[in-house]
Amino acid sequence: TTDERPAGFENNDHKPIGHGRMLRKEDPRFIRGKGNYVDDVQLPGMLHCAILRSPVAHARIVSIDTSAAEAHPKVKAVVTGAALTGLGLAWMPTLSGDVQSVLATDKVRFQGQEVAFVVAEDRYAARDALELIDVEYDLLDPVIDVRMALDPSAPVIRDDLDGKQNNHIFDWETGDEAATEAVFASADVVVSEDIVYPRVHPAPMETCGCVADYDRIDSRLTLWSTSQAPHAHRTLYAIVAGLPEHKIRVISPDIGGGFGGKVPIYPGYVCAIVGSIVTGKPVKWMEDRSENLTSTGFARDYIMRGEIAATRDGKILAVRTNVLADHGAFNGVAAPVKYPAGFFGVFTGSYDLQAAYCKMTAVYTNKAPGGVAYACSFRITEAVYLIERIVDCLAYELEMDPVELRMRNFIQPDQFPYRTKTGWVYDSGDYEPTMRKALELAGYDELRREQAERRARGELMGIGVSFFTEAVGAGPRKDMDILGLGMADGCELRVHPTGKAVVRLSVQSQGQGHETTFAQIVAEEIGIPPADIDVVHGDTDQTPFGLGTYGSRSTPVSGAAAALVARKVRDKARIIASGMLEVSVADLEWVKGAFHVKGDPGKSVTIQDIAMRAHGAGDLPEGIEGGLEAQICYNPENLTYPHGAYICVVDIDPGTAQVKVRRFVAVDDCGTRINPMIIEGQVHRGLTDGVGMALMEMIAFDEDGNCLGGSLMDYLIPTALEVPDWETGFTVTPSPHHPIGAKGVGESATVGSPPAIVNAVVDALKPFGVRHADMPLTPSRVWDAMRGVPRPP
Ligand code: CDP
């Protein structure tokens, strides 16, 4: 309650947005260990599913013998791909319109692929029985190097696809090739660099899993599932299983981090559902850490050639890139249909250019399928990394300060809305103040002086800058859908007679604090204190349809829906108030939580009075029904375009080549800020992600296709020891089309921080003539860069 707030956490009931540090409504549950995650779900008679996975990357399946597993006393069912074929469930659609096998029937195409599953009385018996399944594989050559995948001699991975003769998935281009070529041909300076964004993994604390409960009598399926998009998942299950949506209930309870990795539907979910259908009992499937790292959606894996053209005095004229995209064995990219490379088209960054062009080729390899939008809006992380790295390469060649070069090229405030050369319309931005604020917080000039002194002493200190613009809030229905589902979001608001309210969302929090911030948005619009507004999400039976939470879309889309549904209720409340106060609607003014008669402020009714009248005795104005509730489906006009300026300071130990992030300053602009404390938390998380990707994380494979990052001993993620005390700041440039001016922020820091860190490391290595080095900048890679060893191919 309000009284329990510690000092500094004021009561902001009448100014719910953007002020103070309102505590999170969900935290009492989490800090007392009362969160309710999928693995906490226990149903009477529940069985357990475990999945047998391929030990090899590419092989034909000769035979599968399940007899010993079936004889295990605790085993209730053993299911193979052949059995699923009979049910028409051996293959399922991916979010990008490819097909992926649920259980391999013909071949295995990556190490860790699902081959069979066991349903048993307990988790241990299920795992033990996997050992009893005998699979004979006929090994095939694996295709591991994406650069070899299109070689005519490369084995064809997807021979399941009719007539497929190669490993090509798609070509995609954006921008104007000829115009860009003309600018490059006449530019004073052209700089090119090969830049790799390695394969990484979202690695959420909670792995993927579900509990499937199929009621054979009523043909009803209830699925507790680690899903970032319960409604979209329900529709896909309905299509695949041929069940009507109202017979399927998807419940996403508390989710222990998603970061894009819980957007796809994985074979394990389908296996658990089939297991429940076959046994008639509820079936739980929870992956272990290694299964999560090796088989669920990876991210990135782009090999990019970046080129930038400029004048000698640092006016950037054009950028161009050629990308080879490794999608693994099945194209499991999560992106709107029209955007096979997600929002990579925003690779022109925050700069006013004359021309831009991108060409991309996507290919299959014998690796786990993906790539998910790991804490980013569909490939924006790759785009931001490319432009912010190549701009630094240009600064290196021009011997210019990287801040000065960026400032000279920023899109100017009067150019917004700004149409980029690849067709995106940035809604609003004012970049220079954000950059200046970061410089001021960092003490940039002083840092450069210190660096000069240290360099003179042979010490390796680096200062890295990045400036990003993101495109978040997918998206306008005319442009964006996923498998035919438009990206609009529903929202319902019901005010009870006593003036308490419940708002029902289609989005799904995975730790972002929606139960708090959506209550704040509604409170701001309707004057009911946030504590009196209950936020319901994550259950398709309880909430309206919408596409879920990823790509920082919750605030831009559902946040707008929440504000507008509250306004709709307020409009009705105004009419009821006019009846109660016996004045015309035009004579009323709204002052936080009450309608007052203009010129007679003593005469007023609160929203709570109105709620009681709406449900109570007495007449309502002509044509007004009882009750106080509304529903909308919000279709965003445009994406929102948050921006930010990040400055990183690193020290490198010249003896061990170990990088230490000494300081990190992040100034974010996400338009109107709803909950500053939550924003800060989101930014801290994203910056930590950035340290991981820049310095530690990579899902690597050996030449046979064995995944080398299958545990957290090999796939290193940052801890408190590797990160500094984050220094954050903000500016506010509202979105002109969002009802409260808010832009997304959940992923900004994951997107913006890797280039700042890499730029800092490369800056530290300047005395060695290093212009670029690829992530992750582990000690061995930094050591090699210092000694001029060529980068890994
Ligand atoms: O879609 P997702 O929730 O991951 O990302 P988001 O919409 O950027 O929001 C992340 C969290 O930050 C939510 O709790 C938002 O309400 C909050 N937020 C905020 O307080 N102010 C903003 N301008 C944007 C987000």
Short mmCIF file of N, CA and C in Angstrom, two decimals, residues 8 11 14 29 34 69 71 139 145 177 214 329 371 405 421 478 496 552 584 586 658 725 743 755 767 783:
data_model
loop_
_atom_site.label_atom_id
_atom_site.label_comp_id
_atom_site.label_asym_id
_atom_site.label_seq_id
_atom_site.Cartn_x
_atom_site.Cartn_y
_atom_site.Cartn_z
N GLY A 8 11.61 8.22 -0.72
CA GLY A 8 11.99 8.38 -2.12
C GLY A 8 10.99 7.76 -3.07
N ASN A 11 4.00 8.86 -3.14
CA ASN A 11 2.68 8.54 -3.63
C ASN A 11 2.40 9.45 -4.82
N HIS A 14 -1.89 10.83 -8.19
CA HIS A 14 -2.51 11.82 -9.06
C HIS A 14 -1.57 12.34 -10.11
N ARG A 29 5.30 -10.43 -4.91
CA ARG A 29 5.17 -11.85 -5.28
C ARG A 29 6.53 -12.45 -5.60
N LYS A 34 6.95 -16.21 -4.54
CA LYS A 34 5.60 -16.65 -4.86
C LYS A 34 5.25 -16.50 -6.34
N ALA A 69 12.65 -48.96 -24.68
CA ALA A 69 12.09 -47.82 -23.94
C ALA A 69 10.63 -48.07 -23.60
N ALA A 71 9.31 -50.79 -22.99
CA ALA A 71 9.20 -51.81 -21.94
C ALA A 71 9.54 -51.27 -20.55
N LEU A 139 25.67 -41.21 -41.54
CA LEU A 139 26.22 -39.85 -41.48
C LEU A 139 26.35 -39.20 -42.84
N ASP A 145 29.97 -23.98 -42.38
CA ASP A 145 30.41 -22.62 -42.73
C ASP A 145 29.43 -22.01 -43.72
N GLU A 177 20.29 0.73 -55.43
CA GLU A 177 21.63 0.26 -55.74
C GLU A 177 22.38 1.24 -56.67
N TYR A 214 -4.91 -32.11 -22.33
CA TYR A 214 -5.94 -32.29 -23.37
C TYR A 214 -7.11 -33.09 -22.78
N ALA A 329 19.11 -24.79 -39.90
CA ALA A 329 18.50 -25.85 -40.71
C ALA A 329 17.07 -25.56 -41.14
N GLY A 371 16.65 -17.07 -36.83
CA GLY A 371 17.16 -16.43 -35.68
C GLY A 371 16.13 -15.49 -35.09
N LEU A 405 32.38 13.34 -35.71
CA LEU A 405 31.89 12.79 -36.98
C LEU A 405 30.39 12.51 -36.90
N LYS A 421 16.67 6.57 -46.51
CA LYS A 421 16.87 6.15 -47.90
C LYS A 421 16.43 4.69 -48.11
N LYS A 478 -1.13 -2.32 -42.15
CA LYS A 478 -0.97 -2.28 -43.61
C LYS A 478 0.41 -2.82 -44.02
N HIS A 496 -15.27 -1.29 -12.04
CA HIS A 496 -16.28 -1.91 -11.20
C HIS A 496 -17.09 -0.82 -10.48
N SER A 552 10.21 -4.74 -28.22
CA SER A 552 9.81 -3.53 -27.47
C SER A 552 8.49 -2.97 -27.99
N SER A 584 -24.39 20.51 -19.27
CA SER A 584 -24.07 19.88 -20.54
C SER A 584 -22.63 19.36 -20.50
N ALA A 586 -20.29 19.87 -22.47
CA ALA A 586 -19.33 20.93 -22.79
C ALA A 586 -18.99 21.78 -21.57
N GLN A 658 43.02 -8.94 -21.38
CA GLN A 658 41.69 -8.95 -20.78
C GLN A 658 41.10 -7.54 -20.80
N ASP A 725 29.30 -0.11 -12.58
CA ASP A 725 28.09 0.58 -12.12
C ASP A 725 27.61 1.42 -13.30
N LYS A 743 7.67 5.94 -26.44
CA LYS A 743 8.32 5.01 -27.37
C LYS A 743 8.81 3.81 -26.56
N PRO A 755 28.08 -1.96 -29.94
CA PRO A 755 29.04 -1.13 -30.69
C PRO A 755 29.85 -0.19 -29.80
N PRO A 767 46.88 2.17 -30.96
CA PRO A 767 48.34 2.21 -31.12
C PRO A 767 48.90 1.01 -31.89
N TRP A 783 44.24 -10.33 -27.94
CA TRP A 783 45.69 -10.62 -28.02
C TRP A 783 46.13 -10.73 -29.49
#
